[in-house]
Tab-separated table of C-alpha atoms in Angstrom:
chain	number	residue	atom	x	y	z
A	1	MET	CA	231.681	1.880	219.617
A	2	LEU	CA	233.386	-0.814	217.568
A	3	THR	CA	232.121	-2.573	214.399
A	4	THR	CA	233.473	-5.649	213.316
A	5	ALA	CA	235.162	-6.516	209.942
A	6	ALA	CA	235.781	-10.002	208.644
A	7	VAL	CA	239.330	-10.025	207.411
A	8	ALA	CA	240.228	-13.187	205.270
A	9	GLY	CA	243.732	-14.624	205.769
A	10	GLY	CA	246.290	-13.514	202.761
A	11	ALA	CA	249.534	-15.171	202.023
A	12	GLY	CA	251.361	-15.927	205.011
A	13	ALA	CA	248.540	-14.562	207.162
A	14	PRO	CA	246.309	-16.545	209.402
A	15	ALA	CA	244.598	-18.939	207.427
A	16	ALA	CA	241.101	-18.883	208.807
A	17	THR	CA	239.009	-15.784	208.341
A	18	ALA	CA	239.106	-13.585	211.609
A	19	ALA	CA	236.502	-11.311	212.749
A	20	ILE	CA	238.680	-8.310	213.754
A	21	PRO	CA	236.886	-5.262	215.909
A	22	VAL	CA	237.812	-2.040	214.496
A	23	PRO	CA	236.808	1.493	215.610
A	24	ALA	CA	233.603	2.789	214.082
A	25	PRO	CA	234.302	5.852	211.848
A	26	LEU	CA	233.585	9.188	213.687
A	27	VAL	CA	234.552	11.973	210.962
A	28	ASP	CA	235.421	11.465	207.418
A	29	GLY	CA	235.540	7.762	207.708
A	30	VAL	CA	238.254	7.797	210.440
A	31	GLY	CA	238.741	10.347	213.040
A	32	ARG	CA	239.670	9.839	216.620
A	33	HIS	CA	241.070	12.104	219.517
A	34	ALA	CA	244.623	12.407	219.471
A	35	ALA	CA	246.113	10.233	222.401
A	36	THR	CA	248.865	12.481	224.328
A	37	ASP	CA	249.561	10.002	227.237
A	38	PRO	CA	252.638	8.197	226.243
A	39	ALA	CA	251.173	5.131	227.938
A	40	ASP	CA	248.425	4.889	225.730
A	41	LEU	CA	249.001	2.330	222.869
A	42	GLN	CA	247.674	4.980	220.202
A	43	VAL	CA	249.708	7.781	221.591
A	44	LEU	CA	250.497	10.347	218.694
A	45	VAL	CA	254.041	11.471	218.631
A	46	ASN	CA	255.307	13.827	216.146
A	47	LYS	CA	257.075	17.095	215.708
A	48	ALA	CA	253.933	18.907	216.902
A	49	TYR	CA	253.178	16.199	219.834
A	50	PRO	CA	256.279	15.494	221.859
A	51	VAL	CA	256.663	12.737	224.715
A	52	THR	CA	255.404	14.562	227.681
A	53	PRO	CA	256.909	14.639	230.256
A	54	ARG	CA	260.261	14.451	228.592
A	55	ASP	CA	261.966	11.862	230.927
A	56	TRP	CA	258.851	9.543	230.521
A	57	ALA	CA	259.917	5.922	230.102
A	58	PRO	CA	257.832	2.600	230.073
A	59	GLU	CA	256.822	0.724	233.438
A	60	ARG	CA	258.140	-2.566	231.432
A	61	LEU	CA	260.438	-3.335	228.725
A	62	THR	CA	261.263	-6.826	227.384
A	63	ARG	CA	263.400	-8.192	224.644
A	64	PRO	CA	261.136	-9.788	221.739
A	65	ASP	CA	262.270	-13.518	220.860
A	66	VAL	CA	263.501	-11.946	217.490
A	67	ARG	CA	267.086	-11.750	216.287
A	68	ALA	CA	268.408	-8.283	217.071
A	69	VAL	CA	271.249	-6.557	215.426
A	70	GLY	CA	271.685	-3.356	217.665
A	71	GLY	CA	271.836	-2.798	221.208
A	72	ASN	CA	268.381	-1.052	221.736
A	73	ASP	CA	266.488	-4.599	221.592
A	74	GLN	CA	263.681	-4.149	223.955
A	75	LEU	CA	260.000	-3.094	223.412
A	76	ARG	CA	256.965	-2.787	225.759
A	77	PRO	CA	255.812	-6.384	226.205
A	78	VAL	CA	252.580	-5.868	224.126
A	79	ALA	CA	254.716	-4.889	221.091
A	80	ALA	CA	257.247	-7.381	221.685
A	81	HIS	CA	254.888	-10.134	221.380
A	82	ALA	CA	253.189	-8.696	218.511
A	83	LEU	CA	256.603	-8.364	216.750
A	84	GLU	CA	257.333	-12.096	217.231
A	85	ARG	CA	254.160	-13.202	215.730
A	86	LEU	CA	254.665	-10.558	212.709
A	87	ALA	CA	258.318	-12.028	212.483
A	88	ALA	CA	257.339	-15.586	212.641
A	89	ALA	CA	254.427	-15.077	209.934
A	90	SER	CA	256.967	-13.040	207.707
A	91	GLU	CA	259.364	-15.897	207.922
A	92	ARG	CA	257.093	-18.534	207.031
A	93	ALA	CA	255.559	-16.504	203.979
A	94	THR	CA	259.024	-15.251	202.574
A	95	GLY	CA	261.869	-17.704	203.507
A	96	ARG	CA	263.428	-14.588	205.053
A	97	GLU	CA	264.266	-13.508	208.618
A	98	LEU	CA	263.153	-10.355	210.010
A	99	VAL	CA	265.504	-8.714	212.312
A	100	LEU	CA	264.990	-5.932	214.929
A	101	GLN	CA	267.458	-3.275	214.364
A	102	SER	CA	266.223	-0.872	217.152
A	103	GLY	CA	263.530	-0.762	219.776
A	104	TYR	CA	263.269	1.663	222.716
A	105	ARG	CA	265.484	4.680	223.141
A	106	ASP	CA	265.318	7.110	225.755
A	107	ALA	CA	264.961	10.971	225.191
A	108	ASP	CA	268.721	11.241	225.953
A	109	THR	CA	269.858	8.703	223.504
A	110	GLN	CA	267.507	10.126	220.899
A	111	GLN	CA	269.063	13.333	221.336
A	112	ARG	CA	272.778	12.074	220.941
A	113	LEU	CA	271.777	10.383	217.910
A	114	TYR	CA	269.986	13.488	216.436
A	115	ARG	CA	273.116	15.766	217.332
A	116	ARG	CA	275.578	13.203	215.527
A	117	TYR	CA	273.153	13.435	212.438
A	118	VAL	CA	273.144	17.344	212.752
A	119	GLU	CA	277.252	17.475	212.840
A	120	ARG	CA	277.230	15.294	209.810
A	121	ASP	CA	274.282	16.541	207.656
A	122	GLY	CA	273.059	19.725	209.108
A	123	ARG	CA	269.778	20.338	210.899
A	124	ALA	CA	267.519	20.784	208.032
A	125	ALA	CA	268.655	17.243	206.711
A	126	ALA	CA	268.621	15.708	210.051
A	127	ASP	CA	265.180	16.938	210.552
A	128	THR	CA	263.861	14.705	207.556
A	129	TYR	CA	264.862	11.555	209.003
A	130	SER	CA	265.594	11.837	212.836
A	131	ALA	CA	263.585	12.942	215.595
A	132	ARG	CA	264.903	15.262	218.099
A	133	GLY	CA	265.148	14.146	221.672
A	134	GLY	CA	261.481	13.784	223.279
A	135	TYR	CA	259.969	13.774	219.901
A	136	SER	CA	260.561	10.243	218.927
A	137	GLU	CA	258.190	7.405	218.938
A	138	HIS	CA	260.986	5.044	220.137
A	139	GLN	CA	260.788	6.520	223.656
A	140	THR	CA	257.348	4.662	223.945
A	141	GLY	CA	258.659	1.561	223.422
A	142	LEU	CA	256.124	0.982	220.567
A	143	ALA	CA	258.296	1.558	217.534
A	144	ALA	CA	260.552	-0.827	215.917
A	145	ASP	CA	263.187	-0.410	213.197
A	146	VAL	CA	263.199	-4.026	211.500
A	147	SER	CA	265.223	-5.176	208.464
A	148	GLU	CA	265.580	-8.427	206.538
A	149	ALA	CA	268.389	-10.535	207.754
A	150	GLY	CA	271.648	-9.384	205.929
A	151	THR	CA	270.168	-6.210	204.462
A	152	PRO	CA	270.946	-2.842	205.912
A	153	TYR	CA	267.863	-1.020	207.372
A	154	THR	CA	268.175	1.668	204.564
A	155	ARG	CA	267.651	-0.712	202.111
A	156	PHE	CA	264.967	-2.641	203.728
A	157	ASP	CA	262.233	-0.962	201.021
A	158	GLY	CA	261.691	-3.284	198.233
A	159	THR	CA	262.834	-6.604	199.757
A	160	ARG	CA	260.710	-9.436	199.950
A	161	THR	CA	260.252	-9.160	203.612
A	162	SER	CA	259.601	-5.536	203.405
A	163	ARG	CA	256.613	-6.093	200.779
A	164	TRP	CA	255.064	-8.482	202.941
A	165	VAL	CA	255.425	-6.580	206.088
A	166	GLU	CA	253.835	-3.538	204.019
A	167	ALA	CA	250.984	-5.770	203.124
A	168	HIS	CA	250.479	-7.625	206.360
A	169	ALA	CA	251.798	-5.680	209.318
A	170	TRP	CA	248.220	-4.306	210.098
A	171	ARG	CA	247.176	-7.722	211.142
A	172	TYR	CA	249.557	-7.726	213.884
A	173	GLY	CA	248.842	-4.516	215.078
A	174	PHE	CA	251.692	-2.424	213.312
A	175	VAL	CA	251.551	0.180	211.042
A	176	VAL	CA	254.322	1.524	208.725
A	177	ARG	CA	254.607	4.777	210.402
A	178	TYR	CA	256.325	6.934	207.640
A	179	PRO	CA	254.967	5.434	204.169
A	180	ARG	CA	255.913	6.933	200.833
A	181	GLY	CA	254.237	10.117	199.972
A	182	ALA	CA	253.358	11.400	203.237
A	183	ARG	CA	256.292	13.441	203.838
A	184	ALA	CA	254.205	16.722	204.064
A	185	VAL	CA	251.928	14.876	206.490
A	186	THR	CA	254.337	12.983	208.957
A	187	GLY	CA	257.338	15.443	208.546
A	188	TYR	CA	259.779	12.459	207.776
A	189	ALA	CA	261.125	10.990	204.523
A	190	PRO	CA	259.799	7.441	203.780
A	191	GLU	CA	261.096	4.819	206.228
A	192	ALA	CA	259.697	1.381	205.275
A	193	TRP	CA	261.686	-0.288	208.226
A	194	HIS	CA	260.144	1.953	210.991
A	195	LEU	CA	256.882	0.074	212.455
A	196	ARG	CA	254.599	1.387	214.995
A	197	TYR	CA	252.236	-0.833	217.288
A	198	VAL	CA	249.155	0.779	217.558
A	199	GLY	CA	247.002	-2.295	218.366
A	200	VAL	CA	244.886	-4.379	215.914
A	201	GLY	CA	241.787	-2.367	216.151
A	202	LEU	CA	243.356	0.746	214.857
A	203	ALA	CA	245.726	-0.690	212.545
A	204	ALA	CA	242.872	-2.847	211.014
A	205	HIS	CA	240.683	0.073	210.915
A	206	MET	CA	243.453	2.270	208.999
A	207	HIS	CA	243.799	-0.467	206.716
A	208	VAL	CA	240.431	-0.841	205.595
A	209	ALA	CA	239.762	3.013	205.672
A	210	GLY	CA	243.011	3.487	203.562
A	211	VAL	CA	244.276	5.732	206.004
A	212	THR	CA	248.319	5.650	206.049
A	213	THR	CA	249.350	8.018	208.730
A	214	LEU	CA	248.599	8.335	212.294
A	215	GLU	CA	248.133	11.969	211.876
A	216	GLU	CA	245.000	11.339	209.601
A	217	ALA	CA	243.571	8.829	211.813
A	218	SER	CA	243.607	11.036	214.947
A	219	GLY	CA	242.500	14.071	213.038
A	220	THR	CA	245.171	16.161	213.981
A	221	GLY	CA	246.083	17.377	210.780
A	222	PRO	CA	249.912	17.518	209.266
A	223	ALA	CA	252.986	17.741	211.505
A	224	PRO	CA	255.761	18.616	208.757
A	225	ASP	CA	257.901	20.813	211.161
A	226	TYR	CA	258.621	21.534	214.787
A	227	PRO	CA	256.674	24.635	216.017
A	228	PRO	CA	258.875	27.769	216.155
A	229	ARG	CA	260.007	28.233	219.796
């Protein structure tokens, strides 16, 4: 069941008021079941919900028409096209170019990155900012690490582009997946640069309801740590 919310355009957003369908509240103003199929646009991937099967890969990937600064420059088509619209609107509003730092990564690539971080910082520290192989949203092809041109992604927070993206990403179907103050829920330190495409319906619903994490939106509860093996 969907309800309709009238969403007025803001600075840099579409000028006309748009009627955006959003999921009707189910539990405590938000709730829905957690999607576990990695093909689902609203799939939940975190330390408690891995990508299953581990070697799953999207059927199609494409390079968005957005400047990329790394080798992992592909996304699923729906996310790629949404990122193009987001980047264009962001640049119109801020005068700064939004760039793609990293998109799709398979489980083995993610595990290699994770091991590198463990070797450098130790496992406990690495687990606060890097997913283990098979537990990364990047494997779904729906996650994009972004930054402002000329700014390292780790310094994206606080930039003009970051502030605009935080306020308007939902209009294009994205959420800032690891927001400030949510580490006990998501299991990760804040990452202003990590955007996750969930579709305009759910993103608008979360914005209107004031819900900041997919864990809360899906009703699964916090996932701060990996379950014991």
